Amino acid sequence: MEETGRIARYEELNQLSDSHNTYYATGHHPRDYFESILLHLTRGGGKNALQTLPPLSPNRFLPLAFLEDKERVDCYSRIVESYPVYEDESNADSKFKRNRIRNEILPLLEKENLNYYSIYWNFHSWEKTEFETFLSFYIERNSEPLPKKNSVKAKHFLIPHQTWIHSSKEKKKTLLDFHLELLGFPSVYKAPFEDFIRQTAGERAFLQNKLFTIYKSKLGDTWIMDNSSPLFSIPISQADGNNLYIRWNDQERRIPNINGKLSFQISRPGEKIQVSIGKKEISECLREKKIPFFIRENIPILYYEGKPIQILFSFFDSNLKDLPQNWQNKFL
């Protein structure tokens, strides 16, 4: 119930923020941040947990993050004097892990002079350039309405692999920010960008927030995607008489349905498809085309009598050929 309430609350706040072209402020502070870190880590969280609760996200601003521990306590006392504060009765219930961390673990760490403020800013940044970006973006969204996403034709861009690897760190940031601007989004913040750069040393790098997704595989191009891109949608199909219609990625295709035995499905783990040199796992075929891992499960696959016969790569990219190309010769 708490989680449901939290989701509903932020949905409402985000809608209000968008409708009034402004930000909303919450009372999260460095102690909350450290509490969240411990919660994430006990659930198996990785290094991304250290960047949780940034001082500024697309709709939310955290003013108390800028106050040191004593200043924060004093500020909170003044707020309580002027505004009603409603305490969630579940905060005292020790059956919740967050409450046990807050009420049992944190007091022990505070006795060891734990400085929440210092730890918070070890993993976040708020430099002059970021502050200016915040102000300019705030002024922009209050002076004129933000462009509607459906007015932006492009939903994703690619930075070629060779361009990326031959660019300095500063130029990579410029490239990402430029393409995000074309999509109608603000620049990527320093901490997430630094984490993304660190990830590129491995097999793949992934950065996502509620507005956009940035992805790069080790040898692949860098994707910058609007989260409303049709690539994130689930493909659908419809049988109509002697035809099978498949719709995905703002495309529709009519395929003659042979005796009604054709169907569209999503591939199952370990499933193989016949190619020119024998059978090959579908997952391997998708990896070879350097399709982002979070898009692969959406690629339409044609089946005949329940067996995969063609991967419809052209739905994903018109420059790619479906695999195999000549399946009709076998069944017509």
Short mmCIF file of C-alpha atoms in Angstrom, two decimals:
data_model
loop_
_atom_site.label_atom_id
_atom_site.label_comp_id
_atom_site.label_asym_id
_atom_site.label_seq_id
_atom_site.Cartn_x
_atom_site.Cartn_y
_atom_site.Cartn_z
CA MET A 1 0.00 0.00 0.00
CA GLU A 2 2.87 2.39 0.80
CA GLU A 3 4.45 1.74 -2.59
CA THR A 4 1.13 2.24 -4.38
CA GLY A 5 0.59 5.51 -2.55
CA ARG A 6 4.09 6.71 -3.41
CA ILE A 7 3.60 5.97 -7.10
CA ALA A 8 0.22 7.71 -7.15
CA ARG A 9 1.61 10.72 -5.28
CA TYR A 10 4.50 11.25 -7.67
CA GLU A 11 2.32 10.72 -10.72
CA GLU A 12 0.08 13.53 -9.48
CA LEU A 13 3.04 15.79 -8.64
CA ASN A 14 4.64 15.20 -12.04
CA GLN A 15 1.37 16.02 -13.81
CA LEU A 16 0.99 19.22 -11.81
CA SER A 17 4.60 20.14 -12.50
CA ASP A 18 4.19 19.61 -16.24
CA SER A 19 0.86 21.44 -16.42
CA HIS A 20 2.28 24.51 -14.62
CA ASN A 21 5.70 24.38 -16.32
CA THR A 22 7.55 24.37 -13.04
CA TYR A 23 9.30 22.18 -10.48
CA TYR A 24 8.07 20.81 -7.18
CA ALA A 25 10.25 20.57 -4.09
CA THR A 26 10.34 17.68 -1.65
CA GLY A 27 11.85 17.44 1.80
CA HIS A 28 14.35 14.68 1.03
CA HIS A 29 17.73 15.34 2.61
CA PRO A 30 21.14 13.61 2.99
CA ARG A 31 19.97 11.44 5.89
CA ASP A 32 17.16 10.09 3.69
CA TYR A 33 19.77 9.49 1.00
CA PHE A 34 21.97 7.37 3.28
CA GLU A 35 18.90 5.48 4.47
CA SER A 36 18.02 4.72 0.83
CA ILE A 37 21.59 3.57 0.06
CA LEU A 38 21.49 1.00 2.86
CA LEU A 39 18.05 -0.14 1.74
CA HIS A 40 19.19 -0.60 -1.88
CA LEU A 41 22.41 -2.37 -0.90
CA THR A 42 20.61 -4.88 1.33
CA ARG A 43 18.42 -5.67 -1.67
CA GLY A 44 21.45 -6.33 -3.87
CA GLY A 45 21.78 -2.87 -5.43
CA GLY A 46 24.93 -1.88 -7.31
CA LYS A 47 26.91 1.31 -7.73
CA ASN A 48 23.96 3.14 -9.29
CA ALA A 49 22.37 3.15 -5.83
CA LEU A 50 24.99 5.71 -4.80
CA GLN A 51 23.50 8.26 -7.21
CA THR A 52 19.94 7.97 -5.92
CA LEU A 53 18.04 11.15 -4.93
CA PRO A 54 19.91 13.69 -7.10
CA PRO A 55 19.44 17.36 -6.11
CA LEU A 56 17.58 18.02 -9.35
CA SER A 57 15.65 15.65 -11.60
CA PRO A 58 13.39 16.61 -14.53
CA ASN A 59 10.49 17.67 -12.26
CA ARG A 60 11.78 17.57 -8.68
CA PHE A 61 14.14 19.80 -6.71
CA LEU A 62 15.61 18.90 -3.28
CA PRO A 63 16.45 22.16 -1.44
CA LEU A 64 17.30 20.42 1.85
CA ALA A 65 20.11 18.53 0.14
CA PHE A 66 22.12 21.76 0.27
CA LEU A 67 21.93 22.08 4.05
CA GLU A 68 24.44 20.46 6.37
CA ASP A 69 23.04 18.18 9.06
CA LYS A 70 22.65 20.81 11.81
CA GLU A 71 21.27 23.41 9.37
CA ARG A 72 18.77 20.88 8.10
CA VAL A 73 17.48 20.11 11.61
CA ASP A 74 17.10 23.83 12.34
CA CYS A 75 15.33 24.43 9.03
CA TYR A 76 12.98 21.52 9.63
CA SER A 77 12.08 22.91 13.06
CA ARG A 78 11.07 26.22 11.48
CA ILE A 79 9.04 24.45 8.81
CA VAL A 80 7.12 22.48 11.44
CA GLU A 81 6.28 25.72 13.22
CA SER A 82 4.70 27.21 10.09
CA TYR A 83 3.25 24.27 8.20
CA PRO A 84 1.36 21.13 9.21
CA VAL A 85 3.47 17.98 8.97
CA TYR A 86 1.68 14.64 8.77
CA GLU A 87 3.55 11.63 10.10
CA ASP A 88 2.86 8.31 8.42
CA GLU A 89 1.85 5.96 11.22
CA SER A 90 3.71 3.11 9.51
CA ASN A 91 7.02 4.92 10.19
CA ALA A 92 7.02 3.45 13.71
CA ASP A 93 6.41 -0.12 12.55
CA SER A 94 9.63 -2.15 12.79
CA LYS A 95 8.35 -4.82 10.41
CA PHE A 96 9.44 -2.50 7.55
CA LYS A 97 13.15 -2.70 6.69
CA ARG A 98 13.39 1.04 6.03
CA ASN A 99 12.14 1.75 9.55
CA ARG A 100 14.63 -0.66 11.08
CA ILE A 101 17.44 1.06 9.20
CA ARG A 102 16.17 4.50 10.24
CA ASN A 103 15.49 3.74 13.88
CA GLU A 104 18.12 1.13 14.73
CA ILE A 105 21.12 1.33 12.38
CA LEU A 106 21.43 5.06 11.67
CA PRO A 107 21.55 6.10 15.37
CA LEU A 108 24.50 3.73 15.85
CA LEU A 109 26.34 5.25 12.89
CA GLU A 110 25.60 8.76 14.13
CA LYS A 111 27.40 7.94 17.37
CA GLU A 112 30.47 7.35 15.19
CA ASN A 113 30.10 10.90 13.80
CA LEU A 114 28.69 9.87 10.43
CA ASN A 115 28.29 12.99 8.25
CA TYR A 116 25.33 12.48 5.91
CA TYR A 117 25.94 15.76 4.08
CA SER A 118 29.54 14.90 3.16
CA ILE A 119 28.62 11.42 1.96
CA TYR A 120 25.75 12.76 -0.14
CA TRP A 121 27.98 15.26 -1.97
CA ASN A 122 30.70 12.65 -2.47
CA PHE A 123 28.33 11.03 -4.98
CA HIS A 124 26.45 14.07 -6.33
CA SER A 125 27.51 17.33 -7.87
CA TRP A 126 26.12 20.84 -8.22
CA GLU A 127 28.65 22.95 -10.03
CA LYS A 128 28.18 26.47 -11.31
CA THR A 129 27.50 25.23 -14.85
CA GLU A 130 24.82 22.86 -13.59
CA PHE A 131 23.22 25.60 -11.54
CA GLU A 132 23.14 27.85 -14.61
CA THR A 133 21.63 25.01 -16.62
CA PHE A 134 18.99 24.57 -13.94
CA LEU A 135 18.15 28.28 -13.99
CA SER A 136 18.05 28.53 -17.78
CA PHE A 137 15.87 25.44 -18.07
CA TYR A 138 13.59 26.74 -15.32
CA ILE A 139 13.25 30.14 -17.03
CA GLU A 140 12.65 28.48 -20.39
CA ARG A 141 9.86 26.24 -19.14
CA ASN A 142 8.19 29.17 -17.37
CA SER A 143 8.45 31.59 -20.31
CA GLU A 144 6.90 29.33 -22.93
CA PRO A 145 5.33 25.88 -23.01
CA LEU A 146 7.66 22.95 -23.54
CA PRO A 147 7.43 21.45 -27.01
CA LYS A 148 5.02 18.55 -27.14
CA LYS A 149 6.75 15.26 -27.71
CA ASN A 150 4.52 14.41 -30.62
CA SER A 151 5.84 17.53 -32.37
CA VAL A 152 9.35 16.01 -32.36
CA LYS A 153 9.67 13.79 -35.40
CA ALA A 154 12.76 11.90 -34.27
CA LYS A 155 12.42 9.52 -31.33
CA HIS A 156 16.03 8.37 -31.23
CA PHE A 157 19.50 9.20 -32.51
CA LEU A 158 22.71 7.24 -32.97
CA ILE A 159 26.28 8.35 -32.35
CA PRO A 160 28.54 6.11 -34.49
CA HIS A 161 30.97 3.93 -32.57
CA GLN A 162 34.02 5.42 -34.30
CA THR A 163 32.87 8.94 -33.50
CA TRP A 164 32.40 7.98 -29.86
CA ILE A 165 35.75 6.27 -29.30
CA HIS A 166 37.69 9.11 -30.97
CA SER A 167 35.96 11.81 -28.93
CA SER A 168 37.29 13.20 -25.67
CA LYS A 169 35.24 12.89 -22.52
CA GLU A 170 34.14 16.51 -22.83
CA LYS A 171 33.10 16.04 -26.46
CA LYS A 172 31.13 12.92 -25.55
CA LYS A 173 29.16 15.00 -23.04
CA THR A 174 28.58 17.64 -25.72
CA LEU A 175 27.41 15.02 -28.22
CA LEU A 176 24.94 13.51 -25.76
CA ASP A 177 23.59 16.90 -24.69
CA PHE A 178 23.20 18.01 -28.30
CA HIS A 179 21.13 14.98 -29.25
CA LEU A 180 19.07 15.23 -26.07
CA GLU A 181 18.31 18.83 -26.97
CA LEU A 182 17.10 17.70 -30.41
CA LEU A 183 14.72 15.33 -28.62
CA GLY A 184 13.49 18.21 -26.45
CA PHE A 185 15.20 17.13 -23.22
CA PRO A 186 17.62 18.80 -20.78
CA SER A 187 21.28 17.84 -20.60
CA VAL A 188 22.40 14.72 -18.77
CA TYR A 189 23.71 15.52 -15.29
CA LYS A 190 27.34 15.09 -14.35
CA ALA A 191 27.02 12.16 -11.93
CA PRO A 192 24.93 9.92 -14.27
CA PHE A 193 27.21 10.88 -17.18
CA GLU A 194 30.32 9.92 -15.21
CA ASP A 195 28.72 6.59 -14.30
CA PHE A 196 27.82 5.98 -17.96
CA ILE A 197 31.42 6.66 -19.02
CA ARG A 198 32.66 4.17 -16.41
CA GLN A 199 30.24 1.56 -17.72
CA THR A 200 31.56 1.92 -21.29
CA ALA A 201 34.75 0.17 -20.15
CA GLY A 202 32.68 -3.02 -19.89
CA GLU A 203 30.42 -4.88 -22.28
CA ARG A 204 27.65 -2.29 -22.25
CA ALA A 205 26.67 1.04 -20.73
CA PHE A 206 23.09 1.96 -19.80
CA LEU A 207 21.59 5.19 -18.48
CA GLN A 208 17.85 5.69 -18.10
CA ASN A 209 15.50 8.14 -16.42
CA LYS A 210 11.80 8.80 -16.94
CA LEU A 211 12.43 10.89 -20.07
CA PHE A 212 15.17 9.21 -22.06
CA THR A 213 17.47 6.21 -22.37
CA ILE A 214 21.14 6.19 -23.41
CA TYR A 215 22.75 2.88 -24.33
CA LYS A 216 26.03 1.67 -25.81
CA SER A 217 27.38 -1.82 -26.32
CA LYS A 218 31.14 -2.38 -26.38
CA LEU A 219 31.53 -2.17 -30.17
CA GLY A 220 28.15 -0.71 -31.07
CA ASP A 221 26.81 2.77 -31.72
CA THR A 222 25.51 4.94 -28.90
CA TRP A 223 21.73 5.15 -28.73
CA ILE A 224 19.91 8.22 -27.39
CA MET A 225 16.20 7.38 -27.15
CA ASP A 226 13.01 9.13 -26.19
CA ASN A 227 11.25 6.79 -23.75
CA SER A 228 8.03 7.32 -25.72
CA SER A 229 9.70 5.84 -28.81
CA PRO A 230 7.57 3.18 -30.53
CA LEU A 231 10.58 0.86 -30.23
CA PHE A 232 9.57 0.40 -26.58
CA SER A 233 6.04 -0.68 -27.53
CA ILE A 234 4.88 -4.28 -27.77
CA PRO A 235 4.17 -5.49 -31.34
CA ILE A 236 0.64 -6.59 -32.12
CA SER A 237 -0.85 -8.78 -34.84
CA GLN A 238 -4.27 -9.38 -36.31
CA ALA A 239 -5.51 -12.11 -38.63
CA ASP A 240 -7.98 -10.93 -41.25
CA GLY A 241 -9.18 -13.42 -43.82
CA ASN A 242 -6.18 -14.69 -45.75
CA ASN A 243 -3.82 -12.07 -44.35
CA LEU A 244 -1.83 -11.54 -41.18
CA TYR A 245 -1.23 -7.92 -40.15
CA ILE A 246 1.70 -7.05 -37.89
CA ARG A 247 2.08 -3.59 -36.35
CA TRP A 248 5.16 -2.27 -34.55
CA ASN A 249 7.48 0.73 -34.51
CA ASP A 250 4.91 2.91 -36.34
CA GLN A 251 4.79 0.39 -39.17
CA GLU A 252 2.20 -2.06 -40.42
CA ARG A 253 2.80 -5.00 -42.73
CA ARG A 254 0.38 -7.33 -44.47
CA ILE A 255 1.62 -10.89 -44.94
CA PRO A 256 -0.35 -13.48 -46.93
CA ASN A 257 -1.39 -16.15 -44.42
CA ILE A 258 -0.71 -19.59 -45.80
CA ASN A 259 -3.69 -21.78 -44.91
CA GLY A 260 -4.00 -19.79 -41.70
CA LYS A 261 -0.85 -21.44 -40.32
CA LEU A 262 1.20 -18.25 -39.92
CA SER A 263 1.31 -16.46 -36.60
CA PHE A 264 3.31 -13.79 -34.84
CA GLN A 265 5.02 -14.47 -31.52
CA ILE A 266 7.84 -13.34 -29.27
CA SER A 267 10.74 -15.78 -29.18
CA ARG A 268 11.27 -18.06 -26.20
CA PRO A 269 14.65 -18.48 -24.43
CA GLY A 270 16.95 -20.87 -26.29
CA GLU A 271 14.70 -21.03 -29.36
CA LYS A 272 16.48 -21.55 -32.70
CA ILE A 273 15.68 -20.56 -36.25
CA GLN A 274 16.78 -22.10 -39.56
CA VAL A 275 19.36 -19.98 -41.39
CA SER A 276 21.48 -20.70 -44.46
CA ILE A 277 24.15 -22.54 -42.45
CA GLY A 278 21.87 -24.52 -40.17
CA LYS A 279 20.00 -23.56 -37.03
CA LYS A 280 20.96 -20.64 -34.84
CA GLU A 281 19.66 -19.29 -31.56
CA ILE A 282 17.38 -16.30 -32.10
CA SER A 283 19.00 -14.46 -29.20
CA GLU A 284 22.37 -14.73 -30.96
CA CYS A 285 20.89 -13.37 -34.20
CA LEU A 286 19.56 -10.35 -32.31
CA ARG A 287 22.90 -9.72 -30.59
CA GLU A 288 24.77 -9.88 -33.91
CA LYS A 289 22.63 -7.00 -35.25
CA LYS A 290 23.67 -4.92 -32.20
CA ILE A 291 20.07 -4.38 -31.20
CA PRO A 292 19.85 -2.93 -27.65
CA PHE A 293 19.10 -5.67 -25.14
CA PHE A 294 15.96 -3.88 -23.88
CA ILE A 295 14.50 -3.82 -27.44
CA ARG A 296 15.29 -7.40 -28.48
CA GLU A 297 12.21 -8.97 -26.94
CA ASN A 298 10.01 -6.62 -29.01
CA ILE A 299 11.39 -7.67 -32.40
CA PRO A 300 8.53 -9.39 -34.31
CA ILE A 301 9.11 -13.00 -35.31
CA LEU A 302 7.03 -14.89 -37.82
CA TYR A 303 6.01 -18.48 -36.99
CA TYR A 304 4.66 -21.29 -39.17
CA GLU A 305 2.75 -24.01 -37.35
CA GLY A 306 4.31 -22.86 -34.09
CA LYS A 307 7.92 -22.84 -35.34
CA PRO A 308 9.95 -19.64 -35.97
CA ILE A 309 10.64 -19.09 -39.66
CA GLN A 310 11.65 -15.41 -39.98
CA ILE A 311 12.96 -12.60 -37.77
CA LEU A 312 11.46 -9.33 -39.03
CA PHE A 313 14.53 -7.12 -38.59
CA SER A 314 13.21 -4.60 -41.12
CA PHE A 315 10.57 -3.49 -38.61
CA PHE A 316 13.44 -2.34 -36.41
CA ASP A 317 15.58 -0.81 -39.15
CA SER A 318 14.59 -0.57 -42.81
CA ASN A 319 18.27 -1.03 -43.75
CA LEU A 320 18.31 -4.50 -42.18
CA LYS A 321 17.11 -7.56 -44.07
CA ASP A 322 14.75 -10.06 -42.51
CA LEU A 323 16.32 -13.39 -41.57
CA PRO A 324 16.07 -15.64 -43.49
CA GLN A 325 15.00 -13.72 -46.59
CA ASN A 326 13.51 -16.54 -48.68
CA TRP A 327 11.27 -18.43 -46.28
CA GLN A 328 8.37 -18.19 -48.75
CA ASN A 329 10.10 -20.56 -51.16
CA LYS A 330 9.84 -23.34 -48.59
CA PHE A 331 6.16 -22.93 -47.78
CA LEU A 332 4.51 -21.59 -50.93
#
